[in-house]
Each structure stands twice: as structure tokens, then as C-alpha cells.
Coordinates of C-alpha atoms and ligand atoms in Angstrom, one line a residue:
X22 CA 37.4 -42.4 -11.0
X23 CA 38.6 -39.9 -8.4
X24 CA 38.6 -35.9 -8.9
X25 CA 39.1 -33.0 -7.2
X26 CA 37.5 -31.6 -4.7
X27 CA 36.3 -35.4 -3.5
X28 CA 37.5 -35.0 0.7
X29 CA 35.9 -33.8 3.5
X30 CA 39.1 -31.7 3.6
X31 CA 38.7 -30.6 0.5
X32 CA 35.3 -29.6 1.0
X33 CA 36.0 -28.1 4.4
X34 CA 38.3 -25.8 2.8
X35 CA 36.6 -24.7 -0.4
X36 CA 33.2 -24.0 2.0
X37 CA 35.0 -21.9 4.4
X38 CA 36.3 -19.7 1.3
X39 CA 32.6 -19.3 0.3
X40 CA 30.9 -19.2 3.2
X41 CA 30.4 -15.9 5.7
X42 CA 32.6 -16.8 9.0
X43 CA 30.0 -16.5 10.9
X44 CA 28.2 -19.4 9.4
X45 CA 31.5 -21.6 8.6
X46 CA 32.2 -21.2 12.4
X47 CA 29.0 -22.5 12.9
X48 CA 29.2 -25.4 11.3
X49 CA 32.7 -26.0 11.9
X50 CA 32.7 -25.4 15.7
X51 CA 32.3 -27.3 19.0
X52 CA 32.0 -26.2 22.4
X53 CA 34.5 -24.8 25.1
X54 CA 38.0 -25.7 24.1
X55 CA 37.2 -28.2 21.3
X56 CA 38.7 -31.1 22.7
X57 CA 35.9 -34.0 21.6
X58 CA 35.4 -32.4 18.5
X59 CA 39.3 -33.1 17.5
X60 CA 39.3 -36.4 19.6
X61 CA 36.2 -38.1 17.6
X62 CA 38.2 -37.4 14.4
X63 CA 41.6 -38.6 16.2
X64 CA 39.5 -41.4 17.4
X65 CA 38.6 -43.2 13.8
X66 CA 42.2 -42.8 12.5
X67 CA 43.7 -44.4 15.3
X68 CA 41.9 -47.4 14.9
X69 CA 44.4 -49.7 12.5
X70 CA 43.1 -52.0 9.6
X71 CA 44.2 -55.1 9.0
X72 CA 45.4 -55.9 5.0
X73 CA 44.4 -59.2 3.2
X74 CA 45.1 -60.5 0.8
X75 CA 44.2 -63.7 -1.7
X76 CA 41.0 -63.7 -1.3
X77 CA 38.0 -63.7 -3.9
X78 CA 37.0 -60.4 -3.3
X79 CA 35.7 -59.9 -7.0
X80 CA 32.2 -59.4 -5.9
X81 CA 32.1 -56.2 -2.9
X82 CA 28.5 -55.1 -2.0
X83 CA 28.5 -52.0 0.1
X84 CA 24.4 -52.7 0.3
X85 CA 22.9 -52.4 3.9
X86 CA 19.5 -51.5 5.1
X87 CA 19.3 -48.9 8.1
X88 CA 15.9 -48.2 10.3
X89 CA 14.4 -50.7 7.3
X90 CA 15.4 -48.5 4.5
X91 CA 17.7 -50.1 1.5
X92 CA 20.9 -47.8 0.6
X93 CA 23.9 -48.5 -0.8
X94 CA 25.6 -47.9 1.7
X95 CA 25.5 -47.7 5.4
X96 CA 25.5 -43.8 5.6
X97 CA 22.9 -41.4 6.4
X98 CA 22.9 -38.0 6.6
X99 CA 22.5 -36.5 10.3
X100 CA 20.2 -33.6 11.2
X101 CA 22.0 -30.0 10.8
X102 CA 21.1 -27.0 12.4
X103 CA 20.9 -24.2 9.5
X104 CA 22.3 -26.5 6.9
X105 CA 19.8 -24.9 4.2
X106 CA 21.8 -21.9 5.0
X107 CA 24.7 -23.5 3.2
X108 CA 23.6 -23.1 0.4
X109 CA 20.7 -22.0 -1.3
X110 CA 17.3 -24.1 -0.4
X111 CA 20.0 -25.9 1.0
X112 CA 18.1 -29.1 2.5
X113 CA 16.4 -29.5 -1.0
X114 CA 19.7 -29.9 -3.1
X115 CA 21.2 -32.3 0.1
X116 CA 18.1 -34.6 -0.1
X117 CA 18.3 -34.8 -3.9
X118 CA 22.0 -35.2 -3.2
X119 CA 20.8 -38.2 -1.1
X120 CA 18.1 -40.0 -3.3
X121 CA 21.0 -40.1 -6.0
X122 CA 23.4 -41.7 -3.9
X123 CA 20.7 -44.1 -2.0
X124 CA 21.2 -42.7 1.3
X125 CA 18.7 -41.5 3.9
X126 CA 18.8 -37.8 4.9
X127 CA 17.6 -36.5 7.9
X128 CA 16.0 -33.1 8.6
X129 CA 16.5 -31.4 11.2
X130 CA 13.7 -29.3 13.4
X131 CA 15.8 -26.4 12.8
X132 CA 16.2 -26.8 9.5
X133 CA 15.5 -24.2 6.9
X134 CA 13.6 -25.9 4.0
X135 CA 10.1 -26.9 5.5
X136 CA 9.2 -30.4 5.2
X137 CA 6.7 -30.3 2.5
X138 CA 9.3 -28.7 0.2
X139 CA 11.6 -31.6 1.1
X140 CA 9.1 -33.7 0.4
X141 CA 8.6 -32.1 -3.1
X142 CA 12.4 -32.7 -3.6
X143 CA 13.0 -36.1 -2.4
X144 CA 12.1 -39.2 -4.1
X145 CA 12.6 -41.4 -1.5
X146 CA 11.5 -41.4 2.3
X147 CA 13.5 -39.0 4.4
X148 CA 13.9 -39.1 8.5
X149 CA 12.7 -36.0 10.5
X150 CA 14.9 -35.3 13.5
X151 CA 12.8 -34.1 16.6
X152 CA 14.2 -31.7 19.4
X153 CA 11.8 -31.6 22.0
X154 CA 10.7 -27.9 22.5
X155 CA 8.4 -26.3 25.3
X156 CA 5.4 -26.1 22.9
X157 CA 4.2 -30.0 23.2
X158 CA 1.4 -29.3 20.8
X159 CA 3.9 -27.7 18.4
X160 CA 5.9 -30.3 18.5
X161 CA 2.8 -32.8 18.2
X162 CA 1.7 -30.8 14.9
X163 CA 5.4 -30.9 13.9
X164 CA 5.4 -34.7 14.3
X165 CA 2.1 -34.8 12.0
X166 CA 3.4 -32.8 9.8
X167 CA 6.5 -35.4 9.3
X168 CA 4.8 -38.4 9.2
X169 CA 2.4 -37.0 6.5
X170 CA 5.2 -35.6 4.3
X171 CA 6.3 -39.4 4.4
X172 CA 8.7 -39.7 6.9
X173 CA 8.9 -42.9 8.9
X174 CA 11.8 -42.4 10.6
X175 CA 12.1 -40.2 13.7
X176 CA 14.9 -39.2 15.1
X177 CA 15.2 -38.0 18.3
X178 CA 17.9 -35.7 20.2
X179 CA 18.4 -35.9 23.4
X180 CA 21.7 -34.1 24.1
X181 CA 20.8 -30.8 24.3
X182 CA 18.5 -29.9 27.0
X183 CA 20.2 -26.6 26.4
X184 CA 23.1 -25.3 23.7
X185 CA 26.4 -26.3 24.3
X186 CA 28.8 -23.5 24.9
X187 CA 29.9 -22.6 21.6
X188 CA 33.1 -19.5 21.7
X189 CA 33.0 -19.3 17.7
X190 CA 29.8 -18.2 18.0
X191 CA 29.7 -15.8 20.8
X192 CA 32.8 -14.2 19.0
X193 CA 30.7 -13.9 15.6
X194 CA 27.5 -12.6 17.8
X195 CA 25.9 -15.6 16.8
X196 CA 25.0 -16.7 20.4
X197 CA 21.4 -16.2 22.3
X198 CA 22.7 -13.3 24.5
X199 CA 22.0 -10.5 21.7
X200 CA 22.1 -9.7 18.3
X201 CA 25.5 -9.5 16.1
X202 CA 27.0 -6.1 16.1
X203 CA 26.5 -4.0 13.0
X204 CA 29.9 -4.1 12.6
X205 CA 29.9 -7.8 12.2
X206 CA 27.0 -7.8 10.5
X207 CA 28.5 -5.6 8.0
X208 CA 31.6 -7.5 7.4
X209 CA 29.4 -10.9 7.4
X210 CA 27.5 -8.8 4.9
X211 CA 30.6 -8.2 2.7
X212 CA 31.3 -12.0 2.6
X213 CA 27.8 -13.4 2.0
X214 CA 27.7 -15.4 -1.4
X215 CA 25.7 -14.3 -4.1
X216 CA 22.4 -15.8 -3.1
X217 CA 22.7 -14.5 0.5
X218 CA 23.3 -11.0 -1.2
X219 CA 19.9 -11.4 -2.6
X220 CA 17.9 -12.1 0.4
X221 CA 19.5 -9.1 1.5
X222 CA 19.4 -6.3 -1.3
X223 CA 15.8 -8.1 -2.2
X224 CA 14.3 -8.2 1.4
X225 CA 13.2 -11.7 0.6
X226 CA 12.7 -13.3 3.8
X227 CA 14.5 -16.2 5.0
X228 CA 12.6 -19.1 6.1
X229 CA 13.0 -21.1 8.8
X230 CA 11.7 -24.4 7.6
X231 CA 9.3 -25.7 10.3
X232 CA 9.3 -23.2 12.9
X233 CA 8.6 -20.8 10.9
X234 CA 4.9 -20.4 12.6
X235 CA 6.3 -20.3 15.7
X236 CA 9.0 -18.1 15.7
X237 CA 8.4 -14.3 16.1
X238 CA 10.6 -12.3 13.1
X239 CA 11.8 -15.5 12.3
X240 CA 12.9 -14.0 9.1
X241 CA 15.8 -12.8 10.8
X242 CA 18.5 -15.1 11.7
X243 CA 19.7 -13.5 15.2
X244 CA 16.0 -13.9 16.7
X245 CA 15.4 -17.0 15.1
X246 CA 18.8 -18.4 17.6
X247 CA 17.7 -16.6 20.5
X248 CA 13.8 -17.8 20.3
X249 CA 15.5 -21.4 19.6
X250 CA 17.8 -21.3 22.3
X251 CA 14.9 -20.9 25.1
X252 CA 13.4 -23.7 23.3
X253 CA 15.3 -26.5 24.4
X254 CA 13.3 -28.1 27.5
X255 CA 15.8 -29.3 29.9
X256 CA 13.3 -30.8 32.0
X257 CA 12.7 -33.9 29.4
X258 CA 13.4 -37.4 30.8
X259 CA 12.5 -40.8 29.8
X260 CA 9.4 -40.7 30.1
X261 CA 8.7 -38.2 27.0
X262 CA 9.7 -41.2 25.5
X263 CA 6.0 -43.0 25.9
X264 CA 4.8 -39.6 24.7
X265 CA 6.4 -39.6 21.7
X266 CA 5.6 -43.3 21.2
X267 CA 1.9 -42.7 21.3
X268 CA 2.3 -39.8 19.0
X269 CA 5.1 -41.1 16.2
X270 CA 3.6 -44.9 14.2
X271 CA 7.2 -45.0 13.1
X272 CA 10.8 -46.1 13.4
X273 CA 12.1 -44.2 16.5
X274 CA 15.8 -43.6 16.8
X275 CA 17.5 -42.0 20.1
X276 CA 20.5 -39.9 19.3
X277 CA 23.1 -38.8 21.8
X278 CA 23.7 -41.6 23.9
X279 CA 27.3 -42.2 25.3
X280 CA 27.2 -44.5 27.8
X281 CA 26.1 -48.0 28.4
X282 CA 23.2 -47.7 31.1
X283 CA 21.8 -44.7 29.0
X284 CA 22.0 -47.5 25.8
X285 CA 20.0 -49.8 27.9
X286 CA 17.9 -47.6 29.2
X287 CA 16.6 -46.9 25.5
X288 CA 16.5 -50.8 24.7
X289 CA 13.8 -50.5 27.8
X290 CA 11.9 -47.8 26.4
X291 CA 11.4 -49.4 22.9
X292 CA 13.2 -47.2 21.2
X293 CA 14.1 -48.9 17.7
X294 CA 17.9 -47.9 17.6
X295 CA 20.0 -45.3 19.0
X296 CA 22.9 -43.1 17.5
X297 CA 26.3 -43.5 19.5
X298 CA 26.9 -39.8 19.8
X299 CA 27.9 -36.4 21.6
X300 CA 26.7 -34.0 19.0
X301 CA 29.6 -33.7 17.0
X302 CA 31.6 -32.4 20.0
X303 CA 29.6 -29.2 20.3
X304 CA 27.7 -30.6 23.6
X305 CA 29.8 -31.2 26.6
X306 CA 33.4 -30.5 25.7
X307 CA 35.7 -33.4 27.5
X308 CA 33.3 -36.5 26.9
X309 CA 35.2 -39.2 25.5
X310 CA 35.1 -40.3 21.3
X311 CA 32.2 -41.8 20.0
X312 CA 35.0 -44.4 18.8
X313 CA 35.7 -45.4 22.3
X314 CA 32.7 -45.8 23.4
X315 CA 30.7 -47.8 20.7
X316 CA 32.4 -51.5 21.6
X317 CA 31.3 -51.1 25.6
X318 CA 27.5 -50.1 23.9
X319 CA 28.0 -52.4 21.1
X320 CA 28.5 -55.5 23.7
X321 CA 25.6 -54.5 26.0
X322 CA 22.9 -53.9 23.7
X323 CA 23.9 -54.6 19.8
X324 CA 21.5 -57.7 19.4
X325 CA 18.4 -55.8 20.8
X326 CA 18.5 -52.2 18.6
X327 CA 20.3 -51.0 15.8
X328 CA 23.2 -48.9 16.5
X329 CA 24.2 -45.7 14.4
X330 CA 27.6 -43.5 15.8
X331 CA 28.5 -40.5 14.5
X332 CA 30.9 -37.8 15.4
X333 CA 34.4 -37.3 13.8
X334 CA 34.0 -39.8 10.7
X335 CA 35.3 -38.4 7.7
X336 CA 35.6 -40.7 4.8
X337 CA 34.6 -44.2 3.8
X338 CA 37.6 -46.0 5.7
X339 CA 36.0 -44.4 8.9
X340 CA 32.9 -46.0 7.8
X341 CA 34.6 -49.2 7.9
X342 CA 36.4 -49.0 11.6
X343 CA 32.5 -47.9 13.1
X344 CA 31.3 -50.8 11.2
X345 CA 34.0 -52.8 12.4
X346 CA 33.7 -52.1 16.3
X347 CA 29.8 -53.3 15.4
X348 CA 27.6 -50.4 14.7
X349 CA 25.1 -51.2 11.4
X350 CA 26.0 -47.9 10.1
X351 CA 27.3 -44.4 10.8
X352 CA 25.6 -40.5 10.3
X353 CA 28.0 -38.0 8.6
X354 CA 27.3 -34.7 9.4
X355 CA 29.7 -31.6 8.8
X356 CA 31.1 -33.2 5.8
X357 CA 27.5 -33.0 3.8
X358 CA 27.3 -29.7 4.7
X359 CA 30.8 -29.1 3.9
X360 CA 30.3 -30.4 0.5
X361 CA 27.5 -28.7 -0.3
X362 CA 28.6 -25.4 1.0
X363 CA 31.1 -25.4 -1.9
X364 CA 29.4 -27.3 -5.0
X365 CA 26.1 -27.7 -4.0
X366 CA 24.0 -31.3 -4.6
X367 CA 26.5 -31.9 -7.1
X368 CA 29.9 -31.5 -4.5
X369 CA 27.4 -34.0 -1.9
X370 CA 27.0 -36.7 -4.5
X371 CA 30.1 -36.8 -5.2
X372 CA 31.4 -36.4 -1.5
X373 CA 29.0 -39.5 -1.2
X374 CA 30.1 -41.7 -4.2
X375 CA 34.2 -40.9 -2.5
X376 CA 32.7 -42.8 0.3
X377 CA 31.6 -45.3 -0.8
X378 CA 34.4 -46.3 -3.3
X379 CA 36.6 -46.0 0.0
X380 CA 34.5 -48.2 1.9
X381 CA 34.9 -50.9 -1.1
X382 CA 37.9 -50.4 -0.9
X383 CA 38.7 -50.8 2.6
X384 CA 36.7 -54.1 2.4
X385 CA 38.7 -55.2 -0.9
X386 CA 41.7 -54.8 0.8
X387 CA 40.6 -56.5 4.3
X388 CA 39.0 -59.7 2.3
X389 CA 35.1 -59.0 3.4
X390 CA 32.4 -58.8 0.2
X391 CA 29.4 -58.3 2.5
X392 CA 28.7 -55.5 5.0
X393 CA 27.1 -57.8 7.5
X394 CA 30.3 -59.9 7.5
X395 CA 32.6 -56.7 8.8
X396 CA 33.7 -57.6 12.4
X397 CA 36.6 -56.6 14.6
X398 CA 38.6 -59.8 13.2
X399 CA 39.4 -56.9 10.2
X400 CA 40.7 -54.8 12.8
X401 CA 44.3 -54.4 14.3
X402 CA 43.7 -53.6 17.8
X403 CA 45.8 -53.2 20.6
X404 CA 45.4 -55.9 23.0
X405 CA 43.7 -54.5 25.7
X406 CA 40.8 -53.6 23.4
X407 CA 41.2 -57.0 21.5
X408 CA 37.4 -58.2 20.7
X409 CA 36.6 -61.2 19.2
X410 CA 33.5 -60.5 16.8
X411 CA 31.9 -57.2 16.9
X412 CA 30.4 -56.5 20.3
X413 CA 32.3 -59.3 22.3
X414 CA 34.8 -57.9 24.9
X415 CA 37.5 -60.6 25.6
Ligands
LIG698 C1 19.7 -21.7 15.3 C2 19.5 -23.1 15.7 O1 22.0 -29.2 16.5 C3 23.6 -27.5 16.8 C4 22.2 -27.8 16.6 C5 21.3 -27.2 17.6 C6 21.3 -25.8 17.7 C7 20.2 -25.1 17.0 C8 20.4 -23.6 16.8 O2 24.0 -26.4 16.6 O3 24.4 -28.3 17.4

């Protein structure tokens, strides 16, 4: 049955009343005027549905494998910045959150748990998400360091060859140009929940997960964002690719690809499957919705790779319309956090079970039993984006 709190709205709000702003701005932000970041939310829900009915739909399996890993539903968890920030050993409770509801979850580089106390948590394989920093035999160590933790999923970002201009944080000091005013840091101080309270009044350091090794003071958040923010190599290109391919035995999965020659280019370099995305909006501000631009990528490259999209997909019926336009599943990012800002692993597996009673739903109610069976013909779309089956343009 459905309770309360059970929506990423819900969740949204009940984090931001626990949260210090700096770190619900964070999380909640995009860059320059935050037009993508509304527009891949806009972009789901205006994508109609189309109700059937009379049909034995008695027997609904919301079952799919993604990268080769069984879940019960199409869903994984995407790599967030800080997200063990949200609440205490955050990336612990999320991936426990995960393994109850058969999910993958991915950790990110700048995570805060470190992977072997992931590891210790999880009881199923997680993915590790990969930013390329200028330290290649950091990141090669990093990269040994997932794949003996178990990981055989890699997920690789390659939208930010440098941070996307984010106002929330420059107006909360969190930004790599200098520390947060003790003013701020004060107020932030004032709002921190309980267990931030401790690492203050206790001087118990915070980690930062992987990089910990690498990162002078890293237990102090503002120098942690600053040594991360040089960090980004902007001088990466396809050819790292081959790099990583001799260094990673595993699944490899591109993430931040928006357009169609960019989707090819990835089929070309091997990659196993690519995530549809524009980082959540927080990237270039003005690139179109993930929505819009999954059927062109869909069409020129679905048979080769598998296809994730995120960005802007907020519930189970989202889940559907990405499935529907012919990705094989979808990452959800803010929301997790979101959810386990304000209720911990508990709020995420129950954010998680919402989802997937949704996406039965929205499959009851459209006459499809089987996820591999979702096409366009369940949507209702305007005629100059009519396709036919998922991934062919008429
Ligand atoms: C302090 C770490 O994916 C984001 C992250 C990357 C930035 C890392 C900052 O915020 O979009």
C-alpha cells in the first residue's frame, strides 16, 4: 500500500527541512539559470500515455536486466557527488537501500563512503562511476580498487571536463574560488543535523571516500571542492577510451552523451552502453531534455549498446515514457538522495518500492506484462514525433 512521505516531492521537501542549505542547494541545483534542469522534468510529463483496457494484464513483471545485472526493475541509482553527506555514511545506507529493492547503485568518485566500506555494506555488485582526474595512476589504482571491491560495472563521465557553473553554490561559498565565509559557515553550522553536529563538536574528520589519499586536508569540505575542481582534465578525448579499456575487464558504460554522432562515436569505441544525459542540468545550462533527445539516439544506435537516460525523471510513470521512447532503463539521481536525506535507507526503499508499483501500474493500465514489450505504440505522441516501435522515426 501507499504512505506518506512516498514522492520525490515529498522527499524533496522533508530533505531540504533537514538538510543545511548549503548542501540542499547542492543537490538540488543546476547551472546558470536552470533552464535544463526544469526542462528534463517538463520533458517526461509532457509525454502522454495511452490507456487500455481489456486486456489480461493479470500477470505484470517489472523484471529487466541492465549492464547484465537482474533487478526488478529497470532503475539504477546514478553516481552523486557528496551524497554520503546526506546522511550519515550515506552511500552505505543507499546501497543497502539498493540490494533491498534489487537495484544497482553506483558510486561515485566523489563519493564519501570508500569502496571497501560499500563493499562491506552491499550484498550484491555495485557500479563505480569514474571521472577522469589528472592523476592517471590515481585513477588506475582507483580503477583496481573497484574492480577488487567487486564492481563490474564502470561508469564513466564524460560531461564535465570542468564544473558547470553552479550560482547556488557560489552564493552558499560552496564554489572553488574560496572557502565559505564564517558567517555562512556559522549559520550552515546552526542548521547541520545532528550527526553533522558531531563531526563538528567531536572533530571527527569527514572522509572523502576514495580520494581521500589524494586530497590535501581533505577532511574539510571547502578544500576537498576546490582540490576536486582542478581535477577535472579537460583535455580527455576519445582516445582515453582505449586506456580505460585496457585497464577496466568490465562492463563499460559512457554517461553524458546528448547527441547522435557523440552516441555513435561510443558504439565505435566499444563502449558497452551509454547513459542519455546532461548531468542532471547542472552542465551546460540550455542543452535540450534528455526526453527529446533519446528517440534520435535510440534510432541510430539502440540495437548496438544498451541505452540508460537520466535527468528529470521523477517517478515510476517517468520510468515508463524513457522505456517507451526505447531506452532499457533509466538512472534516478536527486530523488535517492532526496529520500535518503529525510528517512535514511528506509525513506530510499520505500522511494524505490513507489516506483516500481507506478511503473506496474502504468503498464497495467497501457495493456504491456513484460518490460521488453514497452514500445512507443503505448505512447500518445504528437504526430510529428509519431514512431512506430521504439527507435523507428516515421
Ligand atoms: C565536491 C565534489 O557530479 C556534480 C558532481 C561533480 C562535482 C564534484 C564536486 O556536482 O555534478
Amino acid at each position: 500500500p501507499l504512505s506518506y512521505p512516498a514522492t520525490a516531492a515529498d522527499y524533496q521537501i522533508l530533505a531540504r527541512r533537514k538538510l543545511p542549505r548549503f548542501l540542499a542547494d547542492y543537490l538540488d541545483g543546476g547551472a546558470t539559470e536552470e533552464q535544463t534542469l526544469r526542462a528534463n522534468v517538463s520533458g517526461w510529463q509532457d509525454i502522454a500515455l495511452r490507456q487500455r483496457v481489456l486486456i489480461d494484464v493479470d500477470n505484470v513483471d517489472t523484471r529487466a536486466q541492465l549492464a547484465g545485472q537482474s533487478c526488478s526493475m529497470p532503475v539504477a541509482l546514478a553516481p552523486l557527488g557528496l551524497a554520503g553527506m546526506m546522511a550519515q555514511r550515506g552511500e552505505a545506507q543507499a546501497v543497502r537501500a539498493a540490494n533491498a529493492a534489487e537495484v544497482p547503485f553506483t558510486l561515485s568518485t566523489v563519493g564519501i563512503c570508500p569502496l571497501d566500506e560499500v563493499k562491506a555494506a552491499a550484498n550484491a555488485p555495485f557500479w563505480f562511476q569514474l571521472y577522469m582526474i589528472r592523476d592517471r595512476e590515481y585513477v588506475d589504482t582507483l580503477l583496481k580498487k573497484a574492480w577488487n571491491a567487486g564492481c563490474q560495472t564502470l561508469i564513466f563521465t564524460i560531461d564535465l571536463p570542468l564544473p558547470g557553473p553552479r550560482h547556488r553554490d557560489t552564493r552558499n561559498g560552496l564554489d572553488s574560488s574560496g572557502a565559505r565565509s564564517v558567517a555562512l559557515k556559522a549559520q550552515q553550522l546552526l542548521s547541520r543535523p545532528g550527526w553533522l553536529w558531531q563531526v563538528a563538536i567531536k572533530g571527527k574528520p569527514l572522509t572523502f571516500g576514495n580520494l581521500s589519499d589524494a586530497v590535501p586536508e581533505a577532511s574539510n569540505l571547502d578544500s576537498f571542492k576546490q582540490w576536486v575542481d582542478t581535477q577535472f582534465d579537460a583535455s580527455v578525448t576519445w582516445q582515453a577510451i582505449e586506456w580505460l579499456r585496457e585497464r577496466w575487464p568490465g562492463k563499460l558504460i559512457l554517461k553524458g552523451i546528448l547527441e547522435v554522432d557523440d552516441a555513435k562515436a561510443a558504439v565505435n569505441v566499444g563502449a558497452d552502453g551509454i547513459v542519455v544525459s546532461n548531468h542532471g542540468g547542472r552542465q551546460l545550462d540550455g542543452v535540450a531534455a534528455t526526453a527529446s533527445k533519446l528517440p534520435d539516439i535510440v534510432a541510430a544506435v539502440g540495437k548496438d549498446t544498451e541505452i540508460l537516460v537520466d535527468g528529470g525523471i521523477r517517478n515510476g510513470v517517468d520510468v515508463f515514457r524513457a522505456l517507451a521512447l526505447g531506452a532499457n532503463g533509466v538512472m534516478v539521481g536527486r530523488p535517492w538522495a532526496w529520500a535518503l536525506a529525510a528517512e535514511g535507507q528506509a525513506g530510499l526503499t520505500r522511494l524505490l518500492n513507489t516506483w516500481q508499483q507506478e511503473l506496474k501500474l502504468a503498464m497495467t493500465l497501457t495493456g504491456v506484462t513484460r518490460i521488453a514489450d514497452i514500445s512507443a505504440a503505448h505512447l500518445d505522441l504528437p504526430n510529428t514525433h509519431k514512431l512506430t516501435q521504439a527507435g523507428e522515426q516515421q
